[in-house]
mmCIF file of C-alpha atoms in Angstrom:
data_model
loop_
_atom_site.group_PDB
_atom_site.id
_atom_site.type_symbol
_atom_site.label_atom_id
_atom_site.label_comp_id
_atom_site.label_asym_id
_atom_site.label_seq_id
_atom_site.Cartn_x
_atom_site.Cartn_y
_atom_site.Cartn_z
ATOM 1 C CA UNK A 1 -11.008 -4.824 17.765
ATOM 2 C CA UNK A 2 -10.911 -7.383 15.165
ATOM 3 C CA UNK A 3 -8.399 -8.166 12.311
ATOM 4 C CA UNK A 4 -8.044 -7.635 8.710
ATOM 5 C CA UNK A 5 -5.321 -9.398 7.051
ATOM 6 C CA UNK A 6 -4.288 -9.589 3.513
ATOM 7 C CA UNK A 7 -1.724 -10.997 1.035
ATOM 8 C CA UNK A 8 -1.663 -9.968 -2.612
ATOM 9 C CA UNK A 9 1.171 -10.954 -5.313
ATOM 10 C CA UNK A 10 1.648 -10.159 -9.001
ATOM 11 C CA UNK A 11 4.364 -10.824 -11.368
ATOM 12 C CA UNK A 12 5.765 -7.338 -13.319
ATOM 13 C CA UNK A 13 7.602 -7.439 -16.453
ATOM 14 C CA UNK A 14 9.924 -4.507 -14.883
ATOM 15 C CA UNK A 15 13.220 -4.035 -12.921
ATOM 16 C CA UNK A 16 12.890 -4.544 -9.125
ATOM 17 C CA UNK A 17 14.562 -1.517 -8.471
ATOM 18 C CA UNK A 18 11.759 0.298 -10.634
ATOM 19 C CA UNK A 19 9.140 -1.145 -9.139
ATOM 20 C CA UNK A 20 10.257 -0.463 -5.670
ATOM 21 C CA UNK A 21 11.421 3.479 -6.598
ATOM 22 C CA UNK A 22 7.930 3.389 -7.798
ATOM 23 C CA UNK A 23 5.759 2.057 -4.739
ATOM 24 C CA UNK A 24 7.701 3.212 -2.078
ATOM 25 C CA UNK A 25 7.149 7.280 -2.713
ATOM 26 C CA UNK A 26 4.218 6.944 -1.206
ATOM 27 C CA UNK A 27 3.322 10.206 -3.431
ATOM 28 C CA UNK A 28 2.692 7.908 -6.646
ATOM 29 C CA UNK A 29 -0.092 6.691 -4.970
ATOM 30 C CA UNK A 30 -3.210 8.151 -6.154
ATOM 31 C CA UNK A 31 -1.833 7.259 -10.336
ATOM 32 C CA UNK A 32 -2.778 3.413 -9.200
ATOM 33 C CA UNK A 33 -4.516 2.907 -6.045
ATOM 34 C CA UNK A 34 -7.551 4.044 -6.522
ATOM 35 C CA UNK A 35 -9.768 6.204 -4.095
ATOM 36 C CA UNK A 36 -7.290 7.675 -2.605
ATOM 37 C CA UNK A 37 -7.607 11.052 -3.439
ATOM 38 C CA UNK A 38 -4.632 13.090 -1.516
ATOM 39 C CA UNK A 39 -1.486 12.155 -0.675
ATOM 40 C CA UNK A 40 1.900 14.081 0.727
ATOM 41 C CA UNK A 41 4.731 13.467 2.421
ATOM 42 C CA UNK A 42 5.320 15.803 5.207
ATOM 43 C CA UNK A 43 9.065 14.752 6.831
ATOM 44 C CA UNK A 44 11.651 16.342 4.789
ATOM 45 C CA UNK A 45 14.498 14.399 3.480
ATOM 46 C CA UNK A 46 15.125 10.903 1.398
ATOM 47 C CA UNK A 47 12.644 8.632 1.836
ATOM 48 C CA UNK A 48 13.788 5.650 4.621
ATOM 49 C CA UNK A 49 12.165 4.936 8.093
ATOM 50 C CA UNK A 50 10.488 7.639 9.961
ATOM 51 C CA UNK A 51 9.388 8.850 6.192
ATOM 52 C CA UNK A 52 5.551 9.765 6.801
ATOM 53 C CA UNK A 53 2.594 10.709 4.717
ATOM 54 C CA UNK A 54 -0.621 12.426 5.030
ATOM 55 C CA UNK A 55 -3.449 11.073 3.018
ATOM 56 C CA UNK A 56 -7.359 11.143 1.962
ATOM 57 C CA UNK A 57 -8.668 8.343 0.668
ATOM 58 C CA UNK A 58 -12.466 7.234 0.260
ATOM 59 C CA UNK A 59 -12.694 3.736 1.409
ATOM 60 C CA UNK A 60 -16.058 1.788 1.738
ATOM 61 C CA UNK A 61 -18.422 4.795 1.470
ATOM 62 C CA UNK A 62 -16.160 7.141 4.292
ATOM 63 C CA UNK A 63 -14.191 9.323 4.034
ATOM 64 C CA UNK A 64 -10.570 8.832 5.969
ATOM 65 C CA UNK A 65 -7.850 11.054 6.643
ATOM 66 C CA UNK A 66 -4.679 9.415 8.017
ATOM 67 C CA UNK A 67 -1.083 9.647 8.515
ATOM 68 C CA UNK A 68 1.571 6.671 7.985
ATOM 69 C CA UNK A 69 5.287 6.126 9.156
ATOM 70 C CA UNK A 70 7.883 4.274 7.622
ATOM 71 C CA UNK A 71 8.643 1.443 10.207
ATOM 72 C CA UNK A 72 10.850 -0.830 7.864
ATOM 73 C CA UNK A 73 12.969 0.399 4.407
ATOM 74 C CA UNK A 74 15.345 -1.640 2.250
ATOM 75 C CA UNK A 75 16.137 0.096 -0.755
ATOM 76 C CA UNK A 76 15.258 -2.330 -4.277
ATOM 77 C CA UNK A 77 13.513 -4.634 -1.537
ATOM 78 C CA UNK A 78 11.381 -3.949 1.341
ATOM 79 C CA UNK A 79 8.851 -0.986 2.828
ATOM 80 C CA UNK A 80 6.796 -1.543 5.671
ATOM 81 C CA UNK A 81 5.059 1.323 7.379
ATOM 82 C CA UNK A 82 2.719 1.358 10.032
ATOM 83 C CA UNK A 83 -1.255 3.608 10.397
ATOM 84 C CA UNK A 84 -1.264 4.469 13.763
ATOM 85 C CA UNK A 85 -4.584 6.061 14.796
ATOM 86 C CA UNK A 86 -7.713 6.148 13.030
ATOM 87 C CA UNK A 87 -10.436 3.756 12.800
ATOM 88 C CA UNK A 88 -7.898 1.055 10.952
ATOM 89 C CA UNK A 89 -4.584 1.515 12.264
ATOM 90 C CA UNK A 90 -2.142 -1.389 11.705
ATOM 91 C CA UNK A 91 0.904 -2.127 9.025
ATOM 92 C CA UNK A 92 1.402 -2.672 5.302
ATOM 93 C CA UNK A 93 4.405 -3.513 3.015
ATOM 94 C CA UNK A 94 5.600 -3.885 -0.357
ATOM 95 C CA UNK A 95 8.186 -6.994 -0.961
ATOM 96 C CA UNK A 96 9.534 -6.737 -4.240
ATOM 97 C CA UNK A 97 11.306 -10.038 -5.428
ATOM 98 C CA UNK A 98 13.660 -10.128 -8.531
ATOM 99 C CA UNK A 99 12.672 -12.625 -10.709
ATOM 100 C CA UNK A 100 15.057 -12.183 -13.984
ATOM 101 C CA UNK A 101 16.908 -9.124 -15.104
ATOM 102 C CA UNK A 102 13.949 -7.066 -15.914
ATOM 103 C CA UNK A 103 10.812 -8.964 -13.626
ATOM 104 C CA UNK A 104 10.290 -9.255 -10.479
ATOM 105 C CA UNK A 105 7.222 -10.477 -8.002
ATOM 106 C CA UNK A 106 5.544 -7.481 -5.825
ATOM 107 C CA UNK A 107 3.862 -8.969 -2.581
ATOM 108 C CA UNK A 108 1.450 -6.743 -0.972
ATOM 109 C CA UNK A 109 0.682 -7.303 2.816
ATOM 110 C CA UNK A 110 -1.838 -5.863 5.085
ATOM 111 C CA UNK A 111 -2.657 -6.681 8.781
ATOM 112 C CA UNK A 112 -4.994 -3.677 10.252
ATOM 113 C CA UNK A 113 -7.009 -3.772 13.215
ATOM 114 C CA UNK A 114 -10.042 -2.437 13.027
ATOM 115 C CA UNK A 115 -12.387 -0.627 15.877
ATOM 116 C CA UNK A 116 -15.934 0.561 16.149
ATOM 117 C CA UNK A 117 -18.708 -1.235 14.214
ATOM 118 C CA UNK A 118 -16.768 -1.618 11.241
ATOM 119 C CA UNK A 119 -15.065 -4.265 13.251
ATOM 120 C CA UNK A 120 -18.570 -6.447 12.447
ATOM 121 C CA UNK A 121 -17.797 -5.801 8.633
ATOM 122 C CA UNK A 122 -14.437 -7.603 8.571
ATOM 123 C CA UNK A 123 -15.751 -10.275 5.604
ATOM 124 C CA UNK A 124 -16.844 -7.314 3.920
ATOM 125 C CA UNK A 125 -14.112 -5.326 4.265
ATOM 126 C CA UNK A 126 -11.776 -7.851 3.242
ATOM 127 C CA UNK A 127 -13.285 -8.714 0.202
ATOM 128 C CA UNK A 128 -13.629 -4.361 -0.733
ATOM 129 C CA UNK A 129 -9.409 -4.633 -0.105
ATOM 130 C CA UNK A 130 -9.208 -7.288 -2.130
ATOM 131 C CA UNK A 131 -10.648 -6.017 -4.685
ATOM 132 C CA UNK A 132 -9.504 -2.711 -4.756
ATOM 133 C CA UNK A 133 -5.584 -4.155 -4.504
ATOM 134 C CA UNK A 134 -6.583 -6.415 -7.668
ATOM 135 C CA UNK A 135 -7.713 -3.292 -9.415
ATOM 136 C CA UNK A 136 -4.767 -1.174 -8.497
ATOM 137 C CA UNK A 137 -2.279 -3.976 -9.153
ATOM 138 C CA UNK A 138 -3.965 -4.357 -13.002
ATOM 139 C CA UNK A 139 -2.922 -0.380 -12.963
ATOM 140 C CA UNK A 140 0.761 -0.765 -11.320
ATOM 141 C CA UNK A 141 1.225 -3.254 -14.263
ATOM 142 C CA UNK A 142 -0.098 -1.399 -16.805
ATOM 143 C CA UNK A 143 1.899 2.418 -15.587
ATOM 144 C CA UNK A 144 5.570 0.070 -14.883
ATOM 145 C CA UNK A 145 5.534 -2.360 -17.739
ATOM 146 C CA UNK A 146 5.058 0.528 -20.667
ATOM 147 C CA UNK A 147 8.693 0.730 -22.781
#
């Protein structure tokens, strides 16, 4: 297995506690990342740690179905949550920084193992997450900043 590791930031002319109400229902989703196409909780409940999803998403020409768990929540602050099983499995979070009374930073981490002989497409795939996370940060800015 080999790595993929990634760390994306963006200032947001909107509340912290917006912005985090916003990216951690993991439901809200498919309005900015794009290709994923399916997304649903299935724990009942508040969201918090142990929180997980099911979701389709299209990533590099496949087609992946996959669960996630809530492994870390701080309400206004912090989600991690882990993929445990499938071809990437690893952990992501959203750390959302105030930065004034109505702005605040969103840094986006990833750190995923991946197996099989995707594993030999690790430059690739890095630069396909980057971009995609560029693209579906332009959105997050564009749905969370409106009046």
């Amino acid at each position: 297995m080999r790595r993929l590791q990634l760390e994306t930031r963006t200032e947001l002319r909107a509340p912290a506690s917006k912005v985090f109400d916003f990216v951690a229902d993991h439901t809200n989703a498919p309005r900015w990342q794009s290709g994923i196409d399916e997304i649903r909780r299935i724990t009942p409940g508040p969201i918090g740690v142990g929180t997980e999803h099911e979701l389709t998403r299209r990533f590099a020409g496949m087609k992946v179905v996959a669960r996630n768990r809530f492994i870390a929540y701080e309400p206004d602050r912090f989600v991690a949550f882990e993929i445990p099983s499938g071809k990437m499995t690893g952990v992501a979070s959203y750390l959302i920084e105030p930065t004034g009374a109505n702005t605040c930073r969103l840094i986006s981490n990833v750190d995923f193992q991946v197996a099989g002989l995707a594993r030999f497409a690790i430059p690739l795939l890095t630069l396909i997450f980057k971009r995609d996370d560029e693209k579906a940060l332009a959105t997050l800015k564009v749905l969370l900043e409106r009046p």
